[in-house]
Amino acid sequence: MRTQVAVIGAGPAGLLLSYLLHLEGIDAVVLETRDREYVRQRVRAGVCEQPTVELLREIGLGARLDVEGLPHEGFSLRFDRADHRIALTELTGKSITVYGQQEIVKDLIDAHEARGLPVEFEVSGVELSGVDTEHPVVRYRDADGVAHTLECDVIAGCDGFHGVSRPSIPDSVLKTFTRDYPFAWLGVLARTPPSDEELIYAHHERGFALHSMRSPEITRLYLQVDPAEDLANWSDDRIWSELTTRLAVDGDFVLREGPILDKGITPMRSFVAEPMRHGRLFLAGDAAHIVPPTGAKGMNLAVADVRVLSRALKALLKGDPAPAESYSDTCLRRVWRAEHFSWFMTTMLHTDPDADGFARRLQLSQLRYTASSRAAATSLAENYVGLPFA
């Protein structure tokens, strides 16, 4: 078997890259270890930056997003039992759209199937070789266990933090930077209308809470918990009680409760691997970097990566190596900006169990300054809606 680009991973990064390459007339094969329905249904991020939305519209994948997506022109920082609105559109002229990552993945899978673009699910034993040559190879077994050798010009590693792509780069080449946080998120998906029209980021002495949504009927909510917390300790009643406490505000806000459809605990970390390229192997998305979800940057960074990568690969395959050589540096400038913003939002809003009184008062001071200063609010809003693509 032969293709121009072997794409490892059928998440938003891999599928979007494959589709962008297709639009440029470049052949690609996507390999994914999970089954098709799992990939279509797994719940992930839900905030799309304005540049992400504009790109999806530009390539003809914005129809369902425009019908079902929820545009937001602001969100609330909630502390001191009061809401402090960050007016995104007023401050920046831009907005964000709530549209689940799994919905984008569904749109991309449907687009691949409509055009007959190859996506192989349930593959196993994926191995990369020759990545430092001009003719790398991917070996794998298909869903029936049949062994395949896929020859290609380029490999795009879009297979996430635990995938095989990043470990295929020698330790002598790769530098990694990690920050682990002393808290995790307990996330729940509930069948109930959202309790507010916009997202609420709440700072509370018992821990952070987030009120979000996926549709007019489905609410997404999060609670800060200890990373070692056992999910079995959190009954539905306890979750609703804790959310009610942390989201409490002076006024008429009432948290709407409903059946919890899904819940899980996610640890929080910051991670960056440099460089994002070795030979003919290019990393994109979570394979190269992880951000804590507080800044809503993970999926949007993946989109930004593959936008740069698709253009770099087009040039490379036509004989111009310069964009490919600068791919890592170009992406990392945006990655580190997003890492800083995500760290800023995380440390400003979460309750650090090891922080002393001095640190907690500094944290509250930062919240009050951000909510009261137009300059500070504008900086937050500018980063939140998404900086322009490189």
Tab-separated table of C-alpha atoms in Angstrom:
chain	number	residue	atom	x	y	z
A	1	MET	CA	0.000	0.000	0.000
A	2	ARG	CA	1.120	3.539	-0.676
A	3	THR	CA	-0.150	7.020	0.111
A	4	GLN	CA	1.367	10.471	0.309
A	5	VAL	CA	0.485	11.127	3.958
A	6	ALA	CA	-0.197	8.534	6.656
A	7	VAL	CA	-2.285	10.124	9.407
A	8	ILE	CA	-2.153	8.354	12.763
A	9	GLY	CA	-5.295	9.066	14.783
A	10	ALA	CA	-8.902	9.903	13.858
A	11	GLY	CA	-9.551	12.655	16.357
A	12	PRO	CA	-10.277	16.212	15.251
A	13	ALA	CA	-6.603	16.822	14.394
A	14	GLY	CA	-6.166	13.748	12.204
A	15	LEU	CA	-9.514	13.949	10.442
A	16	LEU	CA	-9.270	17.681	9.802
A	17	LEU	CA	-5.730	17.324	8.449
A	18	SER	CA	-6.806	14.515	6.128
A	19	TYR	CA	-9.706	16.615	4.842
A	20	LEU	CA	-7.581	19.723	4.328
A	21	LEU	CA	-5.055	17.626	2.391
A	22	HIS	CA	-7.853	16.173	0.282
A	23	LEU	CA	-8.976	19.685	-0.655
A	24	GLU	CA	-5.413	20.332	-1.854
A	25	GLY	CA	-5.377	17.152	-3.958
A	26	ILE	CA	-3.075	15.246	-1.576
A	27	ASP	CA	-3.756	11.572	-0.773
A	28	ALA	CA	-3.950	10.523	2.867
A	29	VAL	CA	-4.910	7.432	4.848
A	30	VAL	CA	-6.169	7.794	8.438
A	31	LEU	CA	-5.472	4.969	10.917
A	32	GLU	CA	-7.372	4.759	14.214
A	33	THR	CA	-7.179	2.134	16.973
A	34	ARG	CA	-10.702	2.743	18.318
A	35	ASP	CA	-13.918	1.677	16.591
A	36	ARG	CA	-15.983	4.099	14.546
A	37	GLU	CA	-18.830	4.549	17.018
A	38	TYR	CA	-16.497	5.176	19.945
A	39	VAL	CA	-14.749	7.928	18.007
A	40	ARG	CA	-18.067	9.489	17.006
A	41	GLN	CA	-19.486	9.493	20.519
A	42	ARG	CA	-16.642	10.264	22.924
A	43	VAL	CA	-17.395	13.487	24.793
A	44	ARG	CA	-14.651	16.096	24.776
A	45	ALA	CA	-14.315	19.878	24.626
A	46	GLY	CA	-17.144	22.117	23.512
A	47	VAL	CA	-15.806	25.661	22.998
A	48	CYS	CA	-14.785	26.641	19.464
A	49	GLU	CA	-12.710	29.784	19.033
A	50	GLN	CA	-13.765	32.167	16.288
A	51	PRO	CA	-10.801	31.208	14.009
A	52	THR	CA	-11.832	27.532	14.339
A	53	VAL	CA	-15.415	28.319	13.379
A	54	GLU	CA	-14.298	30.422	10.427
A	55	LEU	CA	-12.025	27.648	9.143
A	56	LEU	CA	-14.783	25.016	9.332
A	57	ARG	CA	-17.110	27.311	7.387
A	58	GLU	CA	-14.386	28.059	4.843
A	59	ILE	CA	-13.932	24.368	3.986
A	60	GLY	CA	-17.660	23.635	3.807
A	61	LEU	CA	-18.105	21.971	7.204
A	62	GLY	CA	-20.015	24.719	8.994
A	63	ALA	CA	-23.623	23.897	8.034
A	64	ARG	CA	-24.614	21.872	11.099
A	65	LEU	CA	-22.438	24.029	13.364
A	66	ASP	CA	-24.347	27.125	12.223
A	67	VAL	CA	-27.676	25.447	12.991
A	68	GLU	CA	-26.861	23.637	16.251
A	69	GLY	CA	-23.909	25.607	17.625
A	70	LEU	CA	-24.533	28.109	20.419
A	71	PRO	CA	-22.795	31.468	19.804
A	72	HIS	CA	-21.651	33.243	22.972
A	73	GLU	CA	-20.667	36.879	23.248
A	74	GLY	CA	-19.456	36.674	26.840
A	75	PHE	CA	-19.062	34.555	29.953
A	76	SER	CA	-19.110	35.108	33.696
A	77	LEU	CA	-16.355	35.021	36.277
A	78	ARG	CA	-18.240	34.211	39.493
A	79	PHE	CA	-16.620	35.008	42.830
A	80	ASP	CA	-17.524	36.946	45.979
A	81	ARG	CA	-21.053	35.519	45.415
A	82	ALA	CA	-21.467	37.743	42.349
A	83	ASP	CA	-21.192	37.516	38.564
A	84	HIS	CA	-18.587	39.574	36.730
A	85	ARG	CA	-19.245	39.353	32.981
A	86	ILE	CA	-16.393	39.272	30.480
A	87	ALA	CA	-18.003	40.840	27.407
A	88	LEU	CA	-16.071	39.009	24.691
A	89	THR	CA	-17.684	40.615	21.655
A	90	GLU	CA	-17.813	44.104	23.109
A	91	LEU	CA	-14.116	43.903	24.015
A	92	THR	CA	-12.785	42.142	20.900
A	93	GLY	CA	-15.449	42.181	18.204
A	94	LYS	CA	-15.329	38.365	18.232
A	95	SER	CA	-17.195	35.509	19.901
A	96	ILE	CA	-16.962	31.787	20.646
A	97	THR	CA	-19.361	28.990	19.690
A	98	VAL	CA	-20.319	26.073	21.918
A	99	TYR	CA	-20.329	23.009	19.650
A	100	GLY	CA	-19.072	19.698	21.010
A	101	GLN	CA	-15.820	18.247	19.741
A	102	GLN	CA	-17.624	14.995	19.059
A	103	GLU	CA	-19.980	16.896	16.751
A	104	ILE	CA	-17.022	18.201	14.741
A	105	VAL	CA	-15.648	14.653	14.570
A	106	LYS	CA	-19.036	13.393	13.319
A	107	ASP	CA	-19.069	16.074	10.629
A	108	LEU	CA	-15.544	15.121	9.568
A	109	ILE	CA	-16.278	11.373	9.489
A	110	ASP	CA	-19.409	12.002	7.436
A	111	ALA	CA	-17.433	14.213	5.037
A	112	HIS	CA	-14.783	11.504	4.626
A	113	GLU	CA	-17.399	8.858	3.933
A	114	ALA	CA	-19.279	11.082	1.479
A	115	ARG	CA	-16.087	11.585	-0.549
A	116	GLY	CA	-14.783	8.048	-0.167
A	117	LEU	CA	-11.691	9.119	1.776
A	118	PRO	CA	-9.928	6.232	3.556
A	119	VAL	CA	-10.279	5.991	7.350
A	120	GLU	CA	-9.414	2.640	8.901
A	121	PHE	CA	-10.821	2.022	12.372
A	122	GLU	CA	-9.864	-0.684	14.889
A	123	VAL	CA	-6.290	-1.039	13.671
A	124	SER	CA	-3.668	-2.486	16.014
A	125	GLY	CA	0.081	-2.937	16.339
A	126	VAL	CA	0.900	0.373	14.698
A	127	GLU	CA	4.655	0.831	14.205
A	128	LEU	CA	6.475	3.707	12.528
A	129	SER	CA	9.868	3.318	10.873
A	130	GLY	CA	12.157	5.311	8.619
A	131	VAL	CA	10.819	8.621	9.920
A	132	ASP	CA	14.236	10.245	9.415
A	133	THR	CA	14.258	9.227	5.741
A	134	GLU	CA	12.263	10.466	2.760
A	135	HIS	CA	10.302	7.195	2.637
A	136	PRO	CA	8.816	6.414	6.077
A	137	VAL	CA	6.714	3.302	6.609
A	138	VAL	CA	3.751	2.468	8.846
A	139	ARG	CA	3.033	-1.160	9.730
A	140	TYR	CA	-0.253	-2.176	11.326
A	141	ARG	CA	-2.985	-4.797	11.463
A	142	ASP	CA	-6.482	-4.004	10.262
A	143	ALA	CA	-9.746	-4.806	12.073
A	144	ASP	CA	-9.569	-8.387	10.766
A	145	GLY	CA	-6.005	-8.859	11.991
A	146	VAL	CA	-4.451	-8.726	8.511
A	147	ALA	CA	-0.970	-7.193	8.468
A	148	HIS	CA	-0.302	-4.178	6.226
A	149	THR	CA	2.715	-2.116	5.233
A	150	LEU	CA	1.868	1.461	4.289
A	151	GLU	CA	4.578	3.345	2.424
A	152	CYS	CA	4.299	7.135	2.419
A	153	ASP	CA	6.114	10.424	2.004
A	154	VAL	CA	5.101	11.856	5.383
A	155	ILE	CA	3.637	10.632	8.676
A	156	ALA	CA	1.364	12.940	10.679
A	157	GLY	CA	1.202	11.916	14.343
A	158	CYS	CA	-2.260	12.991	15.514
A	159	ASP	CA	-2.762	10.104	17.935
A	160	GLY	CA	-2.901	11.934	21.254
A	161	PHE	CA	-0.795	11.977	24.375
A	162	HIS	CA	-0.626	8.166	24.708
A	163	GLY	CA	-0.118	7.384	21.012
A	164	VAL	CA	2.849	5.796	19.256
A	165	SER	CA	3.946	8.847	17.252
A	166	ARG	CA	5.756	10.941	19.856
A	167	PRO	CA	7.687	7.927	21.283
A	168	SER	CA	8.951	7.310	17.742
A	169	ILE	CA	11.121	10.420	18.050
A	170	PRO	CA	14.474	9.661	19.750
A	171	ASP	CA	14.870	10.885	23.328
A	172	SER	CA	18.067	12.633	22.236
A	173	VAL	CA	15.995	14.841	19.935
A	174	LEU	CA	12.864	15.490	21.969
A	175	LYS	CA	12.552	17.864	24.917
A	176	THR	CA	9.449	17.750	27.073
A	177	PHE	CA	8.044	20.249	29.558
A	178	THR	CA	5.419	19.190	32.108
A	179	ARG	CA	3.401	20.801	34.886
A	180	ASP	CA	1.037	18.647	36.963
A	181	TYR	CA	-1.696	20.324	38.986
A	182	PRO	CA	-2.903	19.315	42.481
A	183	PHE	CA	-6.499	18.966	41.330
A	184	ALA	CA	-8.677	17.264	38.725
A	185	TRP	CA	-12.085	17.869	37.148
A	186	LEU	CA	-15.149	15.762	37.855
A	187	GLY	CA	-17.220	16.328	34.729
A	188	VAL	CA	-20.890	15.470	34.299
A	189	LEU	CA	-23.271	15.584	31.361
A	190	ALA	CA	-26.849	16.188	32.494
A	191	ARG	CA	-30.159	16.087	30.661
A	192	THR	CA	-31.402	19.486	31.752
A	193	PRO	CA	-31.595	22.922	30.133
A	194	PRO	CA	-28.646	25.177	31.025
A	195	SER	CA	-29.195	27.356	34.092
A	196	ASP	CA	-27.691	30.408	32.383
A	197	GLU	CA	-27.323	31.606	28.801
A	198	GLU	CA	-23.533	31.814	29.101
A	199	LEU	CA	-20.674	29.865	30.655
A	200	ILE	CA	-19.935	30.460	34.341
A	201	TYR	CA	-16.406	30.038	35.722
A	202	ALA	CA	-16.811	29.989	39.497
A	203	HIS	CA	-14.093	30.471	42.106
A	204	HIS	CA	-15.132	29.120	45.523
A	205	GLU	CA	-13.269	28.275	48.704
A	206	ARG	CA	-14.404	24.638	48.311
A	207	GLY	CA	-12.992	24.509	44.795
A	208	PHE	CA	-13.622	25.582	41.233
A	209	ALA	CA	-16.887	24.885	39.374
A	210	LEU	CA	-17.874	25.412	35.741
A	211	HIS	CA	-21.339	25.677	34.254
A	212	SER	CA	-21.359	24.993	30.521
A	213	MET	CA	-23.695	23.441	27.983
A	214	ARG	CA	-23.817	21.286	24.869
A	215	SER	CA	-27.298	22.129	23.590
A	216	PRO	CA	-30.516	23.794	24.805
A	217	GLU	CA	-31.383	20.478	26.481
A	218	ILE	CA	-27.963	19.221	27.681
A	219	THR	CA	-25.790	20.852	30.357
A	220	ARG	CA	-22.094	20.172	30.942
A	221	LEU	CA	-20.788	20.854	34.462
A	222	TYR	CA	-17.470	20.426	36.253
A	223	LEU	CA	-16.236	20.310	39.840
A	224	GLN	CA	-12.668	20.605	41.085
A	225	VAL	CA	-11.719	17.441	42.996
A	226	ASP	CA	-8.570	15.762	44.266
A	227	PRO	CA	-6.717	13.833	41.508
A	228	ALA	CA	-6.910	10.677	43.656
A	229	GLU	CA	-10.669	11.011	44.173
A	230	ASP	CA	-12.747	7.862	43.644
A	231	LEU	CA	-15.690	8.469	41.318
A	232	ALA	CA	-17.703	5.949	43.327
A	233	ASN	CA	-17.764	8.459	46.197
A	234	TRP	CA	-19.763	10.902	44.106
A	235	SER	CA	-23.428	10.068	43.972
A	236	ASP	CA	-25.695	12.181	41.784
A	237	ASP	CA	-27.145	13.848	44.889
A	238	ARG	CA	-23.687	14.760	46.164
A	239	ILE	CA	-22.694	16.201	42.770
A	240	TRP	CA	-25.768	18.429	42.562
A	241	SER	CA	-25.357	19.541	46.167
A	242	GLU	CA	-21.734	20.536	45.628
A	243	LEU	CA	-22.491	22.303	42.365
A	244	THR	CA	-25.279	24.243	44.059
A	245	THR	CA	-22.907	25.360	46.818
A	246	ARG	CA	-20.058	26.417	44.551
A	247	LEU	CA	-22.260	28.166	42.002
A	248	ALA	CA	-24.289	30.021	44.632
A	249	VAL	CA	-24.695	33.751	44.065
A	250	ASP	CA	-26.606	36.571	45.700
A	251	GLY	CA	-29.653	36.966	43.493
A	252	ASP	CA	-32.162	34.762	41.724
A	253	PHE	CA	-29.839	32.170	40.126
A	254	VAL	CA	-31.200	28.617	40.423
A	255	LEU	CA	-29.176	25.597	39.299
A	256	ARG	CA	-31.380	23.319	37.205
A	257	GLU	CA	-30.944	19.655	38.035
A	258	GLY	CA	-31.682	16.616	35.898
A	259	PRO	CA	-30.619	13.042	35.149
A	260	ILE	CA	-26.839	12.663	34.900
A	261	LEU	CA	-25.992	10.878	31.656
A	262	ASP	CA	-22.239	10.593	32.046
A	263	LYS	CA	-19.553	11.396	34.610
A	264	GLY	CA	-15.805	10.991	34.887
A	265	ILE	CA	-12.679	12.409	36.505
A	266	THR	CA	-9.951	13.993	34.397
A	267	PRO	CA	-6.489	14.904	35.796
A	268	MET	CA	-5.026	18.251	34.780
A	269	ARG	CA	-1.602	18.842	33.341
A	270	SER	CA	0.353	21.097	31.051
A	271	PHE	CA	2.694	19.375	28.586
A	272	VAL	CA	4.729	20.451	25.564
A	273	ALA	CA	7.073	18.409	23.379
A	274	GLU	CA	9.704	20.181	21.293
A	275	PRO	CA	10.289	20.004	18.402
A	276	MET	CA	6.976	18.992	16.816
A	277	ARG	CA	8.806	17.511	13.842
A	278	HIS	CA	11.528	14.898	13.319
A	279	GLY	CA	12.442	14.106	9.738
A	280	ARG	CA	9.227	13.168	7.935
A	281	LEU	CA	7.227	12.708	11.165
A	282	PHE	CA	5.117	15.695	12.227
A	283	LEU	CA	3.237	15.871	15.542
A	284	ALA	CA	-0.047	17.734	15.929
A	285	GLY	CA	-2.627	18.214	18.659
A	286	ASP	CA	-2.408	16.267	21.918
A	287	ALA	CA	0.495	14.204	20.587
A	288	ALA	CA	2.597	17.348	20.973
A	289	HIS	CA	0.935	19.334	23.749
A	290	ILE	CA	-1.653	19.195	26.526
A	291	VAL	CA	-3.305	22.159	28.228
A	292	PRO	CA	-5.539	22.189	31.312
A	293	PRO	CA	-9.114	22.579	30.033
A	294	THR	CA	-9.812	25.815	31.914
A	295	GLY	CA	-8.760	27.956	28.954
A	296	ALA	CA	-10.733	25.912	26.363
A	297	LYS	CA	-7.665	25.629	24.140
A	298	GLY	CA	-7.021	21.906	23.515
A	299	MET	CA	-9.094	21.235	20.395
A	300	ASN	CA	-8.516	24.738	19.056
A	301	LEU	CA	-4.745	24.261	19.255
A	302	ALA	CA	-5.096	21.022	17.301
A	303	VAL	CA	-7.027	22.867	14.608
A	304	ALA	CA	-4.363	25.571	14.440
A	305	ASP	CA	-1.612	22.920	14.189
A	306	VAL	CA	-3.122	21.069	11.259
A	307	ARG	CA	-3.950	24.264	9.403
A	308	VAL	CA	-0.231	25.106	9.448
A	309	LEU	CA	0.714	21.485	8.746
A	310	SER	CA	-1.549	21.064	5.727
A	311	ARG	CA	0.047	24.063	4.065
A	312	ALA	CA	3.547	22.937	4.996
A	313	LEU	CA	2.966	19.451	3.569
A	314	LYS	CA	1.504	20.849	0.360
A	315	ALA	CA	4.694	22.870	-0.130
A	316	LEU	CA	6.964	19.986	0.886
A	317	LEU	CA	5.375	17.551	-1.555
A	318	LYS	CA	5.823	20.119	-4.316
A	319	GLY	CA	9.524	20.462	-3.530
A	320	ASP	CA	9.586	23.452	-1.170
A	321	PRO	CA	10.834	22.300	2.282
A	322	ALA	CA	10.871	25.734	3.966
A	323	PRO	CA	7.334	25.727	5.483
A	324	ALA	CA	7.882	22.185	6.804
A	325	GLU	CA	11.189	23.210	8.354
A	326	SER	CA	9.499	26.098	10.171
A	327	TYR	CA	6.369	24.096	11.126
A	328	SER	CA	7.445	23.382	14.691
A	329	ASP	CA	8.570	26.918	15.475
A	330	THR	CA	5.418	28.396	13.934
A	331	CYS	CA	3.109	26.157	15.960
A	332	LEU	CA	5.045	26.421	19.205
A	333	ARG	CA	4.642	30.185	19.331
A	334	ARG	CA	0.879	29.709	19.521
A	335	VAL	CA	1.181	26.643	21.772
A	336	TRP	CA	3.173	28.464	24.447
A	337	ARG	CA	0.776	31.427	24.373
A	338	ALA	CA	-2.109	29.012	24.917
A	339	GLU	CA	-0.176	27.170	27.629
A	340	HIS	CA	0.339	30.427	29.503
A	341	PHE	CA	-3.291	31.481	29.155
A	342	SER	CA	-4.541	28.069	30.302
A	343	TRP	CA	-2.166	28.145	33.279
A	344	PHE	CA	-3.339	31.683	34.101
A	345	MET	CA	-7.034	30.731	34.042
A	346	THR	CA	-6.370	27.553	36.015
A	347	THR	CA	-4.334	29.134	38.802
A	348	MET	CA	-6.651	32.143	39.042
A	349	LEU	CA	-9.821	30.080	39.465
A	350	HIS	CA	-8.882	26.865	41.293
A	351	THR	CA	-8.367	26.465	45.003
A	352	ASP	CA	-4.863	25.134	45.616
A	353	PRO	CA	-4.994	22.847	48.678
A	354	ASP	CA	-1.387	23.731	49.503
A	355	ALA	CA	-1.724	27.508	49.146
A	356	ASP	CA	-1.364	29.684	52.233
A	357	GLY	CA	-3.436	32.736	53.084
A	358	PHE	CA	-1.045	35.057	51.264
A	359	ALA	CA	-1.364	33.123	47.981
A	360	ARG	CA	-5.152	32.948	48.239
A	361	ARG	CA	-5.455	36.689	48.755
A	362	LEU	CA	-3.252	37.291	45.724
A	363	GLN	CA	-5.557	35.010	43.745
A	364	LEU	CA	-8.653	36.951	44.812
A	365	SER	CA	-6.876	40.203	44.005
A	366	GLN	CA	-6.196	38.951	40.466
A	367	LEU	CA	-9.855	38.003	39.996
A	368	ARG	CA	-11.042	41.407	41.193
A	369	TYR	CA	-8.560	43.228	38.972
A	370	THR	CA	-9.489	41.163	35.906
A	371	ALA	CA	-13.194	41.817	36.479
A	372	SER	CA	-12.817	45.555	37.119
A	373	SER	CA	-10.118	46.593	34.619
A	374	ARG	CA	-11.157	46.927	30.974
A	375	ALA	CA	-7.545	46.394	29.924
A	376	ALA	CA	-7.244	43.174	31.939
A	377	ALA	CA	-10.634	41.923	30.755
A	378	THR	CA	-9.704	42.692	27.141
A	379	SER	CA	-6.492	40.674	27.433
A	380	LEU	CA	-8.448	37.725	28.823
A	381	ALA	CA	-11.137	38.063	26.133
A	382	GLU	CA	-8.600	38.353	23.310
A	383	ASN	CA	-6.953	35.091	24.319
A	384	TYR	CA	-10.246	33.321	24.990
A	385	VAL	CA	-11.881	33.995	21.595
A	386	GLY	CA	-8.712	32.879	19.810
A	387	LEU	CA	-5.756	34.765	18.419
A	388	PRO	CA	-5.524	35.034	14.618
A	389	PHE	CA	-3.974	32.062	12.835
A	390	ALA	CA	-0.319	32.362	11.880
